[in-house]
Short mmCIF file of C-alpha atoms in Angstrom, two decimals:
data_model
loop_
_atom_site.label_atom_id
_atom_site.label_comp_id
_atom_site.label_asym_id
_atom_site.label_seq_id
_atom_site.Cartn_x
_atom_site.Cartn_y
_atom_site.Cartn_z
CA UNK A 1 4.05 -7.93 22.54
CA UNK A 2 7.16 -9.66 21.75
CA UNK A 3 7.16 -11.90 24.52
CA UNK A 4 3.75 -12.96 23.55
CA UNK A 5 4.36 -13.42 19.74
CA UNK A 6 7.28 -15.63 20.71
CA UNK A 7 4.61 -17.78 22.64
CA UNK A 8 2.46 -17.90 19.83
CA UNK A 9 4.24 -18.29 16.63
CA UNK A 10 7.51 -19.97 17.76
CA UNK A 11 8.03 -21.75 14.11
CA UNK A 12 8.85 -17.97 13.12
CA UNK A 13 10.13 -15.94 15.15
CA UNK A 14 13.17 -16.90 17.35
CA UNK A 15 13.57 -15.97 21.40
CA UNK A 16 15.66 -14.04 22.57
CA UNK A 17 17.47 -17.08 24.38
CA UNK A 18 18.18 -18.64 20.73
CA UNK A 19 19.62 -15.29 19.36
CA UNK A 20 23.18 -14.61 18.81
CA UNK A 21 24.51 -11.61 20.67
CA UNK A 22 24.69 -9.33 18.31
CA UNK A 23 21.31 -10.27 16.77
CA UNK A 24 20.16 -10.09 20.40
CA UNK A 25 21.65 -6.37 20.84
CA UNK A 26 19.76 -5.43 17.64
CA UNK A 27 16.02 -7.13 18.84
CA UNK A 28 16.54 -5.06 22.69
CA UNK A 29 16.82 -1.89 20.34
CA UNK A 30 14.00 -2.89 18.64
CA UNK A 31 12.27 -3.46 22.00
CA UNK A 32 13.26 -0.10 22.98
CA UNK A 33 11.03 1.44 20.34
CA UNK A 34 14.47 3.04 18.83
CA UNK A 35 15.01 3.47 15.15
CA UNK A 36 17.55 1.34 13.20
CA UNK A 37 18.86 3.35 10.26
CA UNK A 38 20.82 2.50 7.29
CA UNK A 39 24.45 2.36 8.39
CA UNK A 40 23.24 0.45 11.56
CA UNK A 41 23.85 -3.80 11.91
CA UNK A 42 20.64 -5.30 10.89
CA UNK A 43 20.24 -8.53 10.54
CA UNK A 44 19.62 -10.29 6.84
CA UNK A 45 16.12 -11.24 6.73
CA UNK A 46 15.12 -8.13 8.71
CA UNK A 47 17.29 -5.77 5.44
CA UNK A 48 15.26 -9.05 2.95
CA UNK A 49 11.52 -8.22 4.65
CA UNK A 50 12.16 -4.48 4.56
CA UNK A 51 13.13 -4.56 0.27
CA UNK A 52 10.49 -6.36 0.06
CA UNK A 53 7.71 -4.90 1.49
CA UNK A 54 9.34 -1.31 0.41
CA UNK A 55 9.70 -1.90 -2.95
CA UNK A 56 5.65 -3.82 -2.96
CA UNK A 57 4.94 -0.47 -1.45
CA UNK A 58 6.98 1.33 -4.31
CA UNK A 59 5.70 -0.17 -7.04
CA UNK A 60 1.67 -0.01 -5.91
CA UNK A 61 2.20 3.44 -6.14
CA UNK A 62 3.41 4.05 -9.36
CA UNK A 63 1.07 1.23 -11.05
CA UNK A 64 -1.83 2.71 -8.62
CA UNK A 65 -1.08 6.13 -11.03
CA UNK A 66 -2.73 3.82 -14.02
CA UNK A 67 -6.54 2.93 -13.15
CA UNK A 68 -7.19 6.98 -12.31
CA UNK A 69 -5.06 8.74 -14.93
CA UNK A 70 -7.49 6.83 -17.03
CA UNK A 71 -10.10 9.74 -16.32
CA UNK A 72 -7.99 12.69 -16.13
CA UNK A 73 -9.07 13.97 -19.58
CA UNK A 74 -12.72 12.87 -18.36
CA UNK A 75 -13.53 13.96 -15.41
CA UNK A 76 -16.46 15.92 -15.26
CA UNK A 77 -15.28 19.79 -14.13
CA UNK A 78 -11.81 21.95 -14.33
CA UNK A 79 -12.05 21.43 -10.65
CA UNK A 80 -12.39 17.72 -10.55
CA UNK A 81 -9.74 17.52 -13.39
CA UNK A 82 -7.09 19.59 -10.85
CA UNK A 83 -7.94 17.40 -8.26
CA UNK A 84 -7.30 14.66 -9.76
CA UNK A 85 -3.89 15.61 -11.79
CA UNK A 86 -3.02 16.91 -8.05
CA UNK A 87 -3.42 12.89 -6.64
CA UNK A 88 -2.25 11.28 -10.22
CA UNK A 89 1.44 13.49 -9.18
CA UNK A 90 1.40 12.64 -5.24
CA UNK A 91 1.27 9.05 -6.10
CA UNK A 92 4.53 9.52 -8.45
CA UNK A 93 5.93 11.11 -5.92
CA UNK A 94 5.23 8.53 -3.05
CA UNK A 95 6.95 5.89 -4.79
CA UNK A 96 10.12 7.76 -5.39
CA UNK A 97 9.46 8.24 -1.39
CA UNK A 98 9.34 5.06 -1.23
CA UNK A 99 12.21 3.54 -4.17
CA UNK A 100 14.25 6.25 -2.25
CA UNK A 101 13.76 4.31 1.24
CA UNK A 102 14.53 0.82 -0.60
CA UNK A 103 17.89 1.80 -1.82
CA UNK A 104 18.72 2.69 1.45
CA UNK A 105 19.37 -1.02 1.73
CA UNK A 106 21.59 -1.89 -0.22
CA UNK A 107 19.64 -2.25 -3.36
CA UNK A 108 19.65 0.07 -7.25
CA UNK A 109 15.93 1.47 -7.84
CA UNK A 110 16.76 -0.44 -11.42
CA UNK A 111 16.99 -3.56 -9.67
CA UNK A 112 13.33 -2.85 -8.22
CA UNK A 113 12.17 -1.63 -11.61
CA UNK A 114 13.20 -4.93 -13.11
CA UNK A 115 11.55 -6.95 -10.93
CA UNK A 116 8.17 -5.41 -11.57
CA UNK A 117 8.80 -5.54 -15.25
CA UNK A 118 9.56 -9.28 -15.13
CA UNK A 119 7.22 -9.83 -12.48
CA UNK A 120 8.94 -11.18 -9.72
CA UNK A 121 8.11 -8.01 -7.47
CA UNK A 122 4.16 -7.83 -6.88
CA UNK A 123 2.30 -4.46 -6.13
CA UNK A 124 -1.18 -4.38 -4.64
CA UNK A 125 -4.18 -6.42 -6.41
CA UNK A 126 -6.71 -3.65 -5.64
CA UNK A 127 -5.20 -1.64 -9.21
CA UNK A 128 -5.77 -4.72 -11.28
CA UNK A 129 -9.75 -4.17 -11.50
CA UNK A 130 -11.25 -0.86 -14.42
CA UNK A 131 -12.26 2.09 -13.96
CA UNK A 132 -15.55 1.88 -15.64
CA UNK A 133 -16.97 4.86 -14.64
CA UNK A 134 -16.72 8.32 -13.28
CA UNK A 135 -17.76 6.61 -9.44
CA UNK A 136 -14.85 4.07 -9.80
CA UNK A 137 -12.41 7.08 -9.01
CA UNK A 138 -14.76 8.25 -6.00
CA UNK A 139 -14.61 4.86 -4.87
CA UNK A 140 -10.69 4.53 -5.38
CA UNK A 141 -10.47 7.24 -2.78
CA UNK A 142 -12.65 6.41 -0.30
CA UNK A 143 -12.20 2.80 -0.01
CA UNK A 144 -8.53 2.02 -1.61
CA UNK A 145 -6.75 4.92 -0.28
CA UNK A 146 -8.92 4.62 2.84
CA UNK A 147 -7.49 0.97 3.10
CA UNK A 148 -3.56 2.46 2.45
CA UNK A 149 -4.29 4.89 5.54
CA UNK A 150 -4.94 1.79 7.68
CA UNK A 151 -2.39 0.24 6.50
CA UNK A 152 0.24 3.00 6.33
CA UNK A 153 -0.31 5.39 9.70
CA UNK A 154 1.02 2.28 11.63
CA UNK A 155 3.88 2.46 9.30
CA UNK A 156 5.09 6.12 10.75
CA UNK A 157 6.11 4.05 13.84
CA UNK A 158 8.32 1.11 11.59
CA UNK A 159 11.50 0.24 12.86
CA UNK A 160 13.41 1.64 9.96
CA UNK A 161 14.27 5.29 9.98
CA UNK A 162 14.13 6.15 6.61
CA UNK A 163 10.46 4.16 5.99
CA UNK A 164 8.97 5.69 8.81
CA UNK A 165 10.13 9.22 8.04
CA UNK A 166 8.64 8.62 4.36
CA UNK A 167 5.28 7.49 5.88
CA UNK A 168 4.23 11.35 7.53
CA UNK A 169 4.15 13.01 4.24
CA UNK A 170 2.45 10.28 2.45
CA UNK A 171 0.44 9.19 5.07
CA UNK A 172 -1.00 13.60 5.35
CA UNK A 173 -1.46 12.85 1.43
CA UNK A 174 -3.35 9.75 1.30
CA UNK A 175 -5.95 11.65 3.83
CA UNK A 176 -6.06 14.16 0.99
CA UNK A 177 -6.84 11.62 -1.26
CA UNK A 178 -9.82 9.10 1.22
CA UNK A 179 -11.59 12.89 1.76
CA UNK A 180 -11.43 13.69 -2.37
CA UNK A 181 -13.41 9.92 -2.77
CA UNK A 182 -16.09 10.68 -0.25
CA UNK A 183 -16.80 13.94 -1.71
CA UNK A 184 -17.39 12.23 -5.15
CA UNK A 185 -18.94 9.90 -4.13
CA UNK A 186 -21.67 12.06 -1.57
CA UNK A 187 -21.78 14.33 -4.18
CA UNK A 188 -23.25 11.48 -6.73
CA UNK A 189 -25.78 10.17 -3.67
CA UNK A 190 -27.07 14.29 -3.88
CA UNK A 191 -27.66 14.13 -7.65
CA UNK A 192 -29.94 11.97 -10.13
CA UNK A 193 -30.82 8.15 -9.12
CA UNK A 194 -28.99 7.63 -12.41
CA UNK A 195 -25.49 9.54 -10.17
CA UNK A 196 -26.55 7.33 -6.99
CA UNK A 197 -26.85 4.38 -8.81
CA UNK A 198 -23.52 4.89 -9.89
CA UNK A 199 -21.73 4.94 -7.42
CA UNK A 200 -23.41 1.98 -5.70
CA UNK A 201 -22.09 0.17 -8.94
CA UNK A 202 -18.60 1.21 -8.01
CA UNK A 203 -19.17 0.56 -4.20
CA UNK A 204 -20.09 -2.85 -5.11
CA UNK A 205 -17.09 -3.69 -7.52
CA UNK A 206 -14.57 -2.23 -5.18
CA UNK A 207 -15.74 -3.16 -1.81
CA UNK A 208 -14.54 -6.71 -1.58
CA UNK A 209 -11.05 -5.81 -3.15
CA UNK A 210 -10.31 -3.05 -0.78
CA UNK A 211 -10.60 -5.36 1.80
CA UNK A 212 -8.17 -8.13 0.00
CA UNK A 213 -5.64 -4.72 0.38
CA UNK A 214 -5.02 -6.05 3.84
CA UNK A 215 -3.69 -9.33 2.82
CA UNK A 216 -4.22 -12.42 3.61
CA UNK A 217 -6.14 -14.21 6.83
CA UNK A 218 -3.57 -13.58 9.63
CA UNK A 219 -3.24 -17.85 10.25
CA UNK A 220 -2.26 -17.78 6.36
CA UNK A 221 0.42 -14.37 6.80
CA UNK A 222 3.43 -16.01 6.36
CA UNK A 223 5.30 -12.70 7.34
CA UNK A 224 3.53 -11.04 9.54
CA UNK A 225 4.80 -12.29 13.13
CA UNK A 226 8.12 -11.65 12.18
CA UNK A 227 7.81 -8.24 10.59
CA UNK A 228 5.51 -7.25 14.41
CA UNK A 229 8.12 -8.46 16.21
CA UNK A 230 10.66 -6.05 14.13
CA UNK A 231 8.38 -4.04 14.90
CA UNK A 232 7.53 -3.24 10.74
CA UNK A 233 4.22 -3.69 10.90
CA UNK A 234 2.68 -2.59 14.31
CA UNK A 235 -0.98 -4.36 13.69
CA UNK A 236 -2.17 -8.17 12.09
CA UNK A 237 -3.92 -8.44 8.59
CA UNK A 238 -7.25 -9.03 10.52
CA UNK A 239 -6.61 -6.27 13.37
CA UNK A 240 -7.01 -3.62 10.38
CA UNK A 241 -9.43 -5.04 7.77
CA UNK A 242 -11.82 -4.60 10.79
CA UNK A 243 -10.88 -0.95 11.96
CA UNK A 244 -11.48 -0.45 8.09
CA UNK A 245 -14.78 -2.05 8.13
CA UNK A 246 -15.82 -0.22 11.27
CA UNK A 247 -14.59 2.81 9.96
CA UNK A 248 -16.08 2.67 6.37
CA UNK A 249 -19.51 0.53 7.18
CA UNK A 250 -21.33 4.04 9.19
CA UNK A 251 -19.77 6.15 6.24
CA UNK A 252 -21.66 3.92 3.71
CA UNK A 253 -24.54 4.56 5.49
CA UNK A 254 -24.24 8.96 5.82
CA UNK A 255 -24.57 8.97 2.20
CA UNK A 256 -27.05 6.02 1.63
CA UNK A 257 -25.14 3.07 0.23
CA UNK A 258 -25.48 -0.21 0.78
CA UNK A 259 -22.69 -2.16 1.80
CA UNK A 260 -22.57 -4.93 -1.03
CA UNK A 261 -22.55 -7.71 1.83
CA UNK A 262 -25.83 -9.31 3.46
CA UNK A 263 -23.69 -10.96 6.69
CA UNK A 264 -22.35 -7.63 7.55
CA UNK A 265 -23.96 -6.30 11.05
CA UNK A 266 -23.12 -4.79 14.35
CA UNK A 267 -22.33 -6.70 17.13
CA UNK A 268 -22.71 -5.33 20.24
CA UNK A 269 -21.09 -8.32 22.01
CA UNK A 270 -17.37 -7.66 20.41
CA UNK A 271 -17.72 -3.66 19.97
CA UNK A 272 -17.68 -3.85 15.71
CA UNK A 273 -19.25 -5.47 12.27
CA UNK A 274 -19.49 -8.93 11.52
CA UNK A 275 -19.06 -9.05 7.80
CA UNK A 276 -18.90 -12.01 5.25
CA UNK A 277 -16.10 -14.59 3.85
CA UNK A 278 -13.47 -13.08 1.06
CA UNK A 279 -12.73 -14.81 -1.90
CA UNK A 280 -9.37 -15.80 -1.51
CA UNK A 281 -9.37 -17.46 -4.29
CA UNK A 282 -9.81 -14.44 -6.12
CA UNK A 283 -7.14 -12.24 -4.18
CA UNK A 284 -4.76 -15.35 -4.96
CA UNK A 285 -5.31 -15.80 -8.97
CA UNK A 286 -5.20 -11.74 -9.53
CA UNK A 287 -2.20 -12.14 -7.23
CA UNK A 288 -0.94 -14.25 -9.97
CA UNK A 289 -1.15 -12.24 -12.89
CA UNK A 290 -4.81 -13.24 -13.64
CA UNK A 291 -6.69 -10.54 -13.26
CA UNK A 292 -8.85 -7.56 -15.23
CA UNK A 293 -5.85 -5.85 -15.76
CA UNK A 294 -2.56 -6.97 -14.97
CA UNK A 295 -1.29 -7.27 -18.56
CA UNK A 296 -2.25 -4.42 -19.31
CA UNK A 297 -1.01 -2.44 -16.64
CA UNK A 298 2.42 -4.31 -16.80
CA UNK A 299 2.35 -3.18 -20.74
CA UNK A 300 1.45 -0.02 -19.69
CA UNK A 301 4.03 0.41 -17.25
CA UNK A 302 7.01 -1.49 -19.42
CA UNK A 303 5.98 0.96 -22.26
CA UNK A 304 6.72 3.84 -20.05
CA UNK A 305 9.80 2.68 -19.32
CA UNK A 306 11.64 2.08 -22.45
CA UNK A 307 9.74 5.70 -23.68
CA UNK A 308 11.82 7.17 -20.95
CA UNK A 309 15.38 5.58 -21.96
CA UNK A 310 16.19 9.06 -23.67
CA UNK A 311 16.13 10.68 -21.08
CA UNK A 312 17.58 8.52 -18.90
CA UNK A 313 20.71 7.91 -21.54
CA UNK A 314 20.64 11.99 -21.26
CA UNK A 315 21.34 12.60 -17.59
CA UNK A 316 24.01 9.62 -17.80
CA UNK A 317 25.63 11.10 -19.83
CA UNK A 318 25.70 14.91 -18.50
CA UNK A 319 26.64 13.35 -15.16
CA UNK A 320 29.18 11.39 -16.78
CA UNK A 321 31.08 14.33 -18.48
CA UNK A 322 30.40 16.55 -15.29
CA UNK A 323 32.46 13.75 -13.58
CA UNK A 324 34.79 13.76 -15.72
CA UNK A 325 35.00 17.88 -15.25
CA UNK A 326 35.33 17.56 -11.50
CA UNK A 327 38.16 15.24 -12.00
CA UNK A 328 40.36 16.86 -14.48
CA UNK A 329 40.08 19.96 -12.31
#
């Protein structure tokens, strides 16, 4: 795989011959499927790429609580409320696992959060869309978490040990989230005509943003070639997007929903679905901060951070006193 990437994308990825001896030994470890641990030597580009990817992943988990948290008090049954509470709690835990993994690379959690609040760091564009009905919670679980699983399962084989190990538990919990969402959509489709229409409307609104979650087309992706050479990523954006469409289209048909894409059809020759063009202008506008809920999401995150300052201050004061007692002894 590495040799192929060098050959097809030589402008972005160094060949082994172009590397200095230390870089070459590092790449040979990667090619040998050895895990890189925090105390191991690594190229600065590898470290920066991991910080960017892991922090964006962590921010997405934390911001991703907001669209669903909006429906905790309005869940239709007590059982649904308990399930949604558990799911939102899981997302908070995922963010914490990932911030911890990023910290092993020498960056502080406070610095990462400051980058999020200032707009320097990005998170998944999907969380800048509103949840208008209860069916949106089903669509998020089925489509958004389904796309997340497609992205994240290969990350369990990531070359960086702390990130790889964090993904094992995260993927198990995301699988639960995906099944929970699909169950909501299935129940709505088995209900009244109005309930099924609500499920279809949610699918119509979340389908294309879900496809955008995999990132820009491979031809426009800035980081993919090098990330794959370092085995941070295992698959290209387009490969994962194709796999998601092939998995999800039959699921929609099974419960009687129509994918909102007139160009969607099975292509026997390639053994997968053909599908329509994605509106990448919308994707880039949302990333720039012009999505339906960008300002609302950041306002909520900054307020939560400021409201929690007294807890952080108290913990710091206690830690300082404890350290002073230990020093005195």
